[in-house]
Structures are given as structure tokens and as C-alpha cells.
């Protein structure tokens, strides 16, 4: 027998739900986004509509919070209480990746590093590293940035969470200098601190046959030029989030591109910028770009 849990009609707008339960709209939205506590339907006009089942889950959440559970624990308990009697109908568009993103959001916000590693471990046992990076870790970082911008997570939470993700990625890249493939040198131009996507790119590039020398954030261009000459790297990839990071070193970049294969990437890169310095532009996400990078000498 299949019992549909969400059988009550979805009729409440968020304002009314908020008034009825005495929980602010802001908090309701946060519980929905972070913990999947609310499962609104959409009106024809695109508004979220909530049901009695949503209201009950909030009441259970309030009850568990009152017992001293953390928000994440209370939400988990509220959702489980509701499904004990009646099995929830699986939400077909909630993939393992979506669930993992939610779980990461919840545990990293509470500074729970082991739990975050466990989420990634679980995922890695079922899907490839490429999918974990492209569909979970990168989107997670975007969401983290959005929430930081809106003031929903503190700088401490953002730093903690992005460091856990960065360290995990770096761990996946361990030994990326090994092998017999061509060498790629990866760096961010001076002033650029955002290097996590570049680490992700390196991880996937190595899995596709390249060796990786990783210089990382804020690298002086003359040092990079010397390192490229010393190692005879076949490819140099520079990533930055703002165009000025490339613009400031355009002259040096053009010179480097005269003697080596250079590509630029990240939100600060563009086709026109690449053309202006004689480099290639790697558009799109780091995983796909690394998968598409042909390995020289391989057919
Ligand atoms: C983690 C983080 C930090 C960390 C970085 C740690 C580290 N080692 O990387 C720290 C705390 C240092 C930091 C600092 C700052 N940050 Co910050 N940060 C982030 C955050 C949350 C995640 C960045 C990330 O890794 N994203 C994951 C990647 C995959 O996403 P993406 O950068 O959008 O990249 C896309 C493409 O460009 C492409 N791509 C990117 N890189 C590469 C590389 C290759 C090779 C390829 C092929 C593709 C590719 O892939 C993605 C598409 O899938 C973002 C939020 C966000 N939306 O990304 C903010 C964000 C990038 N930061 C921002 C800001 C403003 C800052 C600071 C100025 C804050 C401050 N006032 O101090 C400083 C600047 C430091 C500096 N000088 O560089 C803004 C940037 C806005 C802008 N474009 O101007 C963002 C977008 C946050 C926001 N919503 O406002 N940050």
C-alpha cells in the first residue's frame, strides 16, 4: 500500500504560514532551503503554496528545538517523525546530489568537519569524482557565496566551509604530479585568492592523464614564467574571478603566451581578453573543461 504523505492540499502562502505558527518568513525560508523541512507546491503564478503537512512539520521542528536540539537535528527529527507512520513518497527530483548538498549545508554550518567528510565519502562510493565535484561541491560553493552575501552565514562559517571543501579537493589531487603524461602548470594571477575551482580542475586533469604542478593563489608572473621555463610545462592555466586580475599582468601574459600554451579561466576570463593576450579561453565549469582538454600525443 502506498500512502501519500502530502495529501493535504497546498493552500497557504508563506505570510499566512508565518502568522499561524509565529515563525518569521525569513526563518521559514531558511528551514526550507537548508533542511528541506517545507515542500511547497507552486501556484499558477509561481508563488509557493504550503500545506497542512508543512505546518505540522514546523510544529514538530519547534517542539524539538524546544527540547534543546540543534536546528539541523531538530529538522531531521521533525522530518523523520512525520514519515514514521506514513512512508513519504520519494521526491523524484531530489537526487543523491541534491541531498548531499543539503546535508553539507547543514553540517558545515555547524562546524562539523567529520560529518561533512562522511557526506562526501558516501557520495564518492556511488558516483564519480567528476560528478561529486561538478554537481555537489561547486554548486555548494556558489550557494555558500550567495548566503554569505545575504548575511545568512558568517565569515567564520564561510571560511570554515570553504576550507573543508578545498582541503578535501586537494586530498583528491594527492599525487597529481605523478605519471608520464604532459605537465600542466596551474596558478592564479597576483591578487587573486580564489583557487578552489583551479584545484578541482587539476584533480580532473590528472585523472585524464596529465601531470599537475600547482602554484595556486596570488602567483607573481615573473616567478610563473621561470617555473614554466624550468619544467617545460606544456600547458599553463591561470584562473581569476575578476578581469582586472588578468588585465594588470596583460603584458607579461602576452609574452608568456608567445613561448608557451597559455589558457585563462574563471569568471574574470573571457574570449576577448584571451584573444588580446594570445591565450586560449577555457569557458564553462572546471570539470568539463578538464575532461575536454586533449592530452598531447594521445590519439
Ligand atoms: C571560497 C570563497 C572565498 C575564499 C577563497 C578561498 C580559496 N582558496 O579559493 C576567500 C575567503 C579567500 C574569499 C575571499 C574573497 N572573496 Co570570495 N568567495 C568564495 C566563494 C564562496 C566560493 C568560490 C569558489 O570556489 N567557487 C566555486 C567556483 C567553481 O565557482 P566560480 O568561481 O563561480 O567559477 C565558475 C566559472 O568561473 C568556472 N571557473 C572558475 N574557476 C575556474 C578555473 C578553471 C581552470 C576553469 C576551467 C573554470 C573555472 O567554473 C565555475 C562555473 O561552474 C565565492 C562564491 C561563488 N559564487 O563562487 C565567493 C566570491 C567569489 N568571493 C567574492 C568576494 C567579493 C571576495 C572578497 C573580495 C571578499 C572580501 N571583501 O574580502 C575576497 C577577495 C580575495 C581576493 N583578492 O581574491 C565574490 C566575488 C564577486 C566578484 N566577482 O567581484 C563572490 C562571488 C561572493 C559573492 N557572492 O559576493 N572568497
Short mmCIF file of C-alpha atoms and ligand atoms in Angstrom, two decimals:
data_model
loop_
_atom_site.label_atom_id
_atom_site.label_comp_id
_atom_site.label_asym_id
_atom_site.label_seq_id
_atom_site.Cartn_x
_atom_site.Cartn_y
_atom_site.Cartn_z
CA UNK A 1 0.00 0.00 0.00
CA UNK A 2 1.40 3.38 -0.94
CA UNK A 3 0.38 6.09 1.48
CA UNK A 4 0.80 9.54 0.12
CA UNK A 5 2.00 11.77 2.89
CA UNK A 6 1.41 15.12 1.28
CA UNK A 7 -2.28 14.50 0.74
CA UNK A 8 -3.41 17.76 2.33
CA UNK A 9 -3.96 20.48 -0.27
CA UNK A 10 -1.30 23.17 -0.54
CA UNK A 11 -3.17 26.39 0.06
CA UNK A 12 -1.18 28.61 2.41
CA UNK A 13 1.07 31.45 1.31
CA UNK A 14 4.22 31.95 3.33
CA UNK A 15 2.87 35.05 5.09
CA UNK A 16 -0.08 33.17 6.44
CA UNK A 17 2.01 30.18 7.46
CA UNK A 18 4.32 32.57 9.29
CA UNK A 19 1.45 34.26 11.16
CA UNK A 20 -0.18 30.97 12.09
CA UNK A 21 2.97 29.45 13.51
CA UNK A 22 4.71 32.51 14.85
CA UNK A 23 7.87 31.84 12.83
CA UNK A 24 9.25 34.62 10.64
CA UNK A 25 9.16 34.23 6.86
CA UNK A 26 12.94 34.55 6.80
CA UNK A 27 13.36 31.58 9.15
CA UNK A 28 10.78 29.52 7.25
CA UNK A 29 12.64 30.08 4.00
CA UNK A 30 15.93 29.16 5.67
CA UNK A 31 14.45 25.90 7.04
CA UNK A 32 13.08 25.08 3.64
CA UNK A 33 16.34 25.72 1.84
CA UNK A 34 18.69 24.22 4.38
CA UNK A 35 16.80 21.25 5.68
CA UNK A 36 14.05 20.57 3.19
CA UNK A 37 11.56 20.98 6.00
CA UNK A 38 8.91 22.52 3.76
CA UNK A 39 7.77 21.11 0.45
CA UNK A 40 5.72 23.82 -1.20
CA UNK A 41 3.71 23.39 -4.35
CA UNK A 42 3.67 26.26 -6.85
CA UNK A 43 0.64 28.32 -7.73
CA UNK A 44 -0.04 29.06 -11.38
CA UNK A 45 1.57 32.45 -10.76
CA UNK A 46 4.68 30.83 -9.33
CA UNK A 47 4.06 31.53 -5.62
CA UNK A 48 4.95 28.86 -3.12
CA UNK A 49 1.91 27.25 -1.53
CA UNK A 50 2.18 25.30 1.71
CA UNK A 51 0.02 22.51 3.07
CA UNK A 52 -1.13 21.37 6.48
CA UNK A 53 1.66 18.75 6.36
CA UNK A 54 4.18 21.60 6.11
CA UNK A 55 2.61 23.30 9.11
CA UNK A 56 2.83 20.08 11.11
CA UNK A 57 6.49 19.64 10.27
CA UNK A 58 7.16 23.18 11.53
CA UNK A 59 5.33 22.45 14.77
CA UNK A 60 7.43 19.32 15.26
CA UNK A 61 10.55 21.34 14.50
CA UNK A 62 9.57 23.92 17.12
CA UNK A 63 8.94 21.13 19.60
CA UNK A 64 12.38 19.58 19.01
CA UNK A 65 14.09 22.95 19.18
CA UNK A 66 12.36 23.45 22.50
CA UNK A 67 13.91 20.20 23.70
CA UNK A 68 17.35 21.64 23.04
CA UNK A 69 18.23 20.01 19.72
CA UNK A 70 20.28 21.99 17.20
CA UNK A 71 18.40 23.29 14.17
CA UNK A 72 19.79 20.56 11.92
CA UNK A 73 18.96 17.80 14.41
CA UNK A 74 15.51 19.21 15.08
CA UNK A 75 14.78 19.36 11.35
CA UNK A 76 15.94 15.79 10.83
CA UNK A 77 13.78 14.62 13.73
CA UNK A 78 10.76 16.61 12.51
CA UNK A 79 11.03 15.05 9.08
CA UNK A 80 11.53 11.55 10.48
CA UNK A 81 8.62 11.81 12.94
CA UNK A 82 6.36 12.58 10.06
CA UNK A 83 7.49 9.65 7.97
CA UNK A 84 7.36 7.03 10.71
CA UNK A 85 3.63 6.46 10.34
CA UNK A 86 3.34 7.10 6.64
CA UNK A 87 6.14 6.50 4.18
CA UNK A 88 6.96 9.64 2.25
CA UNK A 89 6.57 9.45 -1.48
CA UNK A 90 10.11 9.82 -2.80
CA UNK A 91 10.63 13.19 -4.36
CA UNK A 92 11.74 12.27 -7.83
CA UNK A 93 13.71 15.43 -8.49
CA UNK A 94 15.62 15.21 -5.25
CA UNK A 95 18.72 13.38 -6.45
CA UNK A 96 21.50 11.98 -4.29
CA UNK A 97 23.46 15.07 -5.29
CA UNK A 98 20.77 17.47 -4.10
CA UNK A 99 20.51 15.61 -0.85
CA UNK A 100 24.25 15.70 -0.36
CA UNK A 101 24.28 19.44 -0.96
CA UNK A 102 21.63 19.93 1.66
CA UNK A 103 23.46 17.72 4.09
CA UNK A 104 26.72 19.61 3.51
CA UNK A 105 24.94 22.91 4.06
CA UNK A 106 23.55 21.70 7.36
CA UNK A 107 26.68 20.12 8.82
CA UNK A 108 29.28 22.65 7.65
CA UNK A 109 27.26 25.48 9.07
CA UNK A 110 27.59 23.77 12.43
CA UNK A 111 31.35 23.42 12.06
CA UNK A 112 31.06 19.64 11.83
CA UNK A 113 34.03 18.58 9.69
CA UNK A 114 33.80 14.80 10.23
CA UNK A 115 30.14 14.81 9.22
CA UNK A 116 30.98 16.73 6.05
CA UNK A 117 33.71 14.23 5.16
CA UNK A 118 31.20 11.43 5.71
CA UNK A 119 28.73 13.06 3.30
CA UNK A 120 31.44 13.23 0.63
CA UNK A 121 32.61 9.66 1.39
CA UNK A 122 29.10 8.33 0.95
CA UNK A 123 28.67 10.14 -2.32
CA UNK A 124 32.04 9.00 -3.65
CA UNK A 125 31.01 5.41 -3.07
CA UNK A 126 28.18 5.81 -5.57
CA UNK A 127 29.19 8.41 -8.15
CA UNK A 128 32.42 9.52 -9.83
CA UNK A 129 34.77 12.17 -8.50
CA UNK A 130 33.83 14.29 -11.52
CA UNK A 131 30.14 14.24 -10.61
CA UNK A 132 30.82 14.91 -6.95
CA UNK A 133 32.86 17.97 -7.87
CA UNK A 134 30.65 19.28 -10.67
CA UNK A 135 27.23 18.59 -9.21
CA UNK A 136 27.80 18.92 -5.47
CA UNK A 137 30.95 20.72 -4.37
CA UNK A 138 30.94 23.52 -6.97
CA UNK A 139 27.21 24.29 -6.65
CA UNK A 140 27.61 24.11 -2.89
CA UNK A 141 30.32 26.81 -3.01
CA UNK A 142 28.08 29.02 -5.14
CA UNK A 143 25.28 28.71 -2.68
CA UNK A 144 27.66 29.36 0.20
CA UNK A 145 28.76 32.59 -1.51
CA UNK A 146 25.17 33.68 -2.09
CA UNK A 147 24.29 33.07 1.52
CA UNK A 148 27.37 34.90 2.73
CA UNK A 149 26.42 37.86 0.53
CA UNK A 150 22.90 37.87 2.02
CA UNK A 151 24.31 37.72 5.53
CA UNK A 152 22.87 34.28 6.24
CA UNK A 153 26.23 32.75 7.09
CA UNK A 154 29.03 34.47 8.94
CA UNK A 155 32.54 34.94 7.62
CA UNK A 156 33.64 32.26 10.09
CA UNK A 157 31.12 29.76 8.69
CA UNK A 158 32.09 30.62 5.11
CA UNK A 159 35.82 30.32 5.82
CA UNK A 160 35.34 27.05 7.66
CA UNK A 161 33.13 25.51 4.99
CA UNK A 162 35.21 26.61 2.01
CA UNK A 163 38.37 25.38 3.70
CA UNK A 164 36.88 21.95 4.34
CA UNK A 165 35.88 21.74 0.68
CA UNK A 166 39.27 22.97 -0.50
CA UNK A 167 41.18 20.52 1.68
CA UNK A 168 39.02 17.65 0.53
CA UNK A 169 39.63 18.55 -3.12
CA UNK A 170 43.34 18.92 -2.51
CA UNK A 171 43.28 15.44 -0.95
CA UNK A 172 41.66 14.06 -4.09
CA UNK A 173 44.55 15.58 -6.02
CA UNK A 174 47.26 13.99 -3.92
CA UNK A 175 49.98 12.62 -6.20
CA UNK A 176 48.81 14.64 -9.20
CA UNK A 177 52.42 15.29 -10.18
CA UNK A 178 52.97 11.57 -10.77
CA UNK A 179 52.80 9.71 -14.05
CA UNK A 180 54.15 10.07 -17.56
CA UNK A 181 51.65 12.47 -19.03
CA UNK A 182 52.33 16.02 -20.20
CA UNK A 183 52.77 18.66 -17.49
CA UNK A 184 50.25 21.41 -16.78
CA UNK A 185 51.09 24.32 -14.51
CA UNK A 186 48.19 25.93 -12.65
CA UNK A 187 48.18 29.32 -10.94
CA UNK A 188 46.12 32.37 -10.06
CA UNK A 189 47.47 35.79 -11.09
CA UNK A 190 48.65 38.32 -8.46
CA UNK A 191 45.91 39.47 -6.08
CA UNK A 192 43.64 36.52 -6.78
CA UNK A 193 42.86 34.34 -3.76
CA UNK A 194 40.10 32.17 -5.19
CA UNK A 195 41.81 28.94 -6.16
CA UNK A 196 39.33 26.19 -5.27
CA UNK A 197 37.97 25.78 -8.81
CA UNK A 198 41.55 25.60 -10.05
CA UNK A 199 42.26 22.76 -7.60
CA UNK A 200 39.15 20.99 -8.92
CA UNK A 201 40.40 21.48 -12.47
CA UNK A 202 43.78 19.97 -11.52
CA UNK A 203 42.18 16.92 -9.90
CA UNK A 204 40.21 16.08 -13.03
CA UNK A 205 43.05 16.95 -15.39
CA UNK A 206 45.29 14.45 -13.59
CA UNK A 207 42.62 11.78 -13.81
CA UNK A 208 42.67 12.36 -17.56
CA UNK A 209 46.35 11.71 -17.99
CA UNK A 210 48.09 14.98 -17.18
CA UNK A 211 50.68 15.70 -14.54
CA UNK A 212 49.94 18.79 -12.49
CA UNK A 213 52.27 21.36 -10.93
CA UNK A 214 50.17 23.51 -8.71
CA UNK A 215 51.24 27.05 -7.76
CA UNK A 216 47.86 28.26 -6.50
CA UNK A 217 46.69 31.68 -5.37
CA UNK A 218 48.36 35.03 -5.91
CA UNK A 219 51.36 33.99 -8.03
CA UNK A 220 53.82 36.64 -9.31
CA UNK A 221 54.01 36.42 -13.10
CA UNK A 222 57.80 36.53 -13.38
CA UNK A 223 58.05 33.56 -11.00
CA UNK A 224 55.48 31.70 -13.06
CA UNK A 225 57.44 32.39 -16.23
CA UNK A 226 60.61 30.99 -14.64
CA UNK A 227 58.79 27.91 -13.37
CA UNK A 228 57.33 27.23 -16.82
CA UNK A 229 60.78 27.52 -18.39
CA UNK A 230 62.37 25.27 -15.76
CA UNK A 231 59.76 22.49 -16.04
CA UNK A 232 58.91 22.88 -19.74
CA UNK A 233 55.23 22.67 -18.86
CA UNK A 234 53.11 22.01 -21.94
CA UNK A 235 50.17 23.98 -20.66
CA UNK A 236 49.74 26.93 -18.30
CA UNK A 237 46.28 27.63 -16.88
CA UNK A 238 45.55 30.83 -15.00
CA UNK A 239 42.25 31.38 -13.20
CA UNK A 240 40.75 34.54 -11.70
CA UNK A 241 37.32 35.78 -10.61
CA UNK A 242 37.77 39.36 -11.87
CA UNK A 243 39.08 40.60 -15.27
CA UNK A 244 41.42 43.13 -13.60
CA UNK A 245 43.48 40.25 -12.22
CA UNK A 246 44.39 39.37 -15.82
CA UNK A 247 44.40 42.98 -17.02
CA UNK A 248 47.08 44.02 -14.54
CA UNK A 249 49.51 41.47 -15.99
CA UNK A 250 48.37 41.58 -19.63
CA UNK A 251 51.85 42.43 -20.94
CA UNK A 252 53.55 39.55 -19.13
CA UNK A 253 50.75 37.20 -20.08
CA UNK A 254 51.13 38.08 -23.76
CA UNK A 255 54.87 37.47 -23.54
CA UNK A 256 54.37 34.11 -21.82
CA UNK A 257 51.76 33.13 -24.41
CA UNK A 258 54.40 33.81 -27.08
CA UNK A 259 56.53 30.93 -25.80
CA UNK A 260 54.06 28.55 -24.10
CA UNK A 261 50.50 27.33 -24.42
CA UNK A 262 48.52 29.53 -22.04
CA UNK A 263 44.84 29.34 -21.14
CA UNK A 264 42.80 31.64 -18.92
CA UNK A 265 39.66 30.63 -17.00
CA UNK A 266 37.26 31.62 -14.25
CA UNK A 267 34.63 34.34 -14.03
CA UNK A 268 37.27 37.01 -14.80
CA UNK A 269 38.27 35.41 -18.11
CA UNK A 270 36.60 35.96 -21.47
CA UNK A 271 37.19 35.19 -25.12
CA UNK A 272 38.10 38.78 -25.94
CA UNK A 273 40.52 39.01 -23.02
CA UNK A 274 42.13 35.74 -24.09
CA UNK A 275 42.44 36.96 -27.70
CA UNK A 276 44.02 40.22 -26.55
CA UNK A 277 46.93 38.36 -24.89
CA UNK A 278 47.16 35.46 -27.33
CA UNK A 279 45.86 32.89 -24.84
CA UNK A 280 43.06 30.32 -25.04
CA UNK A 281 39.87 30.74 -23.06
CA UNK A 282 38.55 27.82 -21.06
CA UNK A 283 34.87 28.55 -20.63
CA UNK A 284 32.44 26.59 -18.50
CA UNK A 285 33.00 24.61 -15.36
CA UNK A 286 36.39 23.24 -14.33
CA UNK A 287 35.37 19.58 -14.54
CA UNK A 288 34.05 19.73 -18.10
CA UNK A 289 36.97 21.89 -19.23
CA UNK A 290 39.48 19.40 -17.80
CA UNK A 291 37.64 16.45 -19.34
CA UNK A 292 37.77 18.16 -22.73
CA UNK A 293 41.44 19.09 -22.61
CA UNK A 294 43.13 16.84 -25.18
CA UNK A 295 46.24 15.07 -23.91
CA UNK A 296 49.05 15.89 -26.36
CA UNK A 297 50.46 12.84 -28.11
CA UNK A 298 47.42 10.71 -27.36
CA UNK A 299 45.04 9.68 -30.11
C1 LIG B 1 35.52 30.47 -1.03
C2 LIG B 1 35.40 31.94 -1.39
C3 LIG B 1 36.40 32.80 -0.93
C4 LIG B 1 37.65 32.28 -0.22
C5 LIG B 1 38.59 31.69 -1.28
C6 LIG B 1 39.41 30.55 -0.76
C7 LIG B 1 40.13 29.87 -1.89
N1 LIG B 1 41.26 29.31 -1.55
O1 LIG B 1 39.71 29.84 -3.02
C8 LIG B 1 38.19 33.60 0.42
C9 LIG B 1 37.65 33.68 1.84
C10 LIG B 1 39.70 33.75 0.44
C11 LIG B 1 37.49 34.68 -0.42
C12 LIG B 1 37.92 35.97 -0.47
C13 LIG B 1 37.26 36.97 -1.15
N2 LIG B 1 36.08 36.84 -1.83
CO1 LIG B 1 35.22 35.15 -2.18
N3 LIG B 1 34.15 33.66 -2.48
C14 LIG B 1 34.31 32.41 -2.17
C15 LIG B 1 33.11 31.58 -2.69
C16 LIG B 1 32.18 31.28 -1.52
C17 LIG B 1 33.44 30.28 -3.41
C18 LIG B 1 34.45 30.46 -4.54
C19 LIG B 1 34.53 29.20 -5.34
O2 LIG B 1 35.47 28.44 -5.21
N4 LIG B 1 33.53 28.96 -6.17
C20 LIG B 1 33.44 27.75 -6.97
C21 LIG B 1 33.69 28.03 -8.43
C22 LIG B 1 33.61 26.74 -9.23
O3 LIG B 1 32.69 28.89 -8.91
P1 LIG B 1 33.02 30.20 -9.74
O4 LIG B 1 34.17 30.88 -9.08
O5 LIG B 1 31.76 30.96 -9.92
O6 LIG B 1 33.52 29.66 -11.14
C23 LIG B 1 32.70 29.39 -12.27
C24 LIG B 1 33.42 29.67 -13.54
O7 LIG B 1 34.05 30.90 -13.48
C25 LIG B 1 34.33 28.49 -13.71
N5 LIG B 1 35.69 28.54 -13.19
C26 LIG B 1 36.17 29.15 -12.11
N6 LIG B 1 37.46 28.90 -11.97
C27 LIG B 1 37.85 28.10 -12.98
C28 LIG B 1 39.07 27.56 -13.30
C29 LIG B 1 39.19 26.76 -14.45
C30 LIG B 1 40.51 26.20 -14.81
C31 LIG B 1 38.05 26.54 -15.26
C32 LIG B 1 38.16 25.74 -16.48
C33 LIG B 1 36.81 27.09 -14.92
C34 LIG B 1 36.72 27.86 -13.79
O8 LIG B 1 33.69 27.45 -13.05
C35 LIG B 1 32.53 27.92 -12.37
C36 LIG B 1 31.31 27.52 -13.18
O9 LIG B 1 30.92 26.25 -12.76
C37 LIG B 1 32.50 32.58 -3.76
C38 LIG B 1 31.04 32.34 -4.05
C39 LIG B 1 30.84 31.93 -5.52
N7 LIG B 1 29.72 32.28 -6.07
O10 LIG B 1 31.65 31.28 -6.13
C40 LIG B 1 32.92 33.94 -3.20
C41 LIG B 1 33.15 35.09 -4.16
C42 LIG B 1 33.87 34.61 -5.40
N8 LIG B 1 34.02 36.00 -3.39
C43 LIG B 1 33.74 37.24 -3.54
C44 LIG B 1 34.41 38.30 -2.89
C45 LIG B 1 33.79 39.67 -3.07
C46 LIG B 1 35.58 38.08 -2.13
C47 LIG B 1 36.43 39.14 -1.43
C48 LIG B 1 36.67 40.44 -2.22
C49 LIG B 1 35.77 39.40 -0.08
C50 LIG B 1 36.44 40.47 0.74
N9 LIG B 1 35.74 41.59 0.85
O11 LIG B 1 37.50 40.26 1.24
C51 LIG B 1 37.75 38.39 -1.18
C52 LIG B 1 38.71 38.61 -2.37
C53 LIG B 1 40.01 37.90 -2.22
C54 LIG B 1 40.86 38.07 -3.45
N10 LIG B 1 41.61 39.14 -3.54
O12 LIG B 1 40.83 37.25 -4.35
C55 LIG B 1 32.61 37.44 -4.53
C56 LIG B 1 33.16 37.88 -5.90
C57 LIG B 1 32.32 38.93 -6.57
C58 LIG B 1 33.05 39.47 -7.80
N11 LIG B 1 33.10 38.70 -8.86
O13 LIG B 1 33.61 40.52 -7.73
C59 LIG B 1 31.92 36.03 -4.50
C60 LIG B 1 31.21 35.65 -5.82
C61 LIG B 1 30.93 36.02 -3.33
C62 LIG B 1 29.73 36.91 -3.57
N12 LIG B 1 28.59 36.34 -3.86
O14 LIG B 1 29.82 38.10 -3.45
N13 LIG B 1 36.42 34.15 -1.08
#
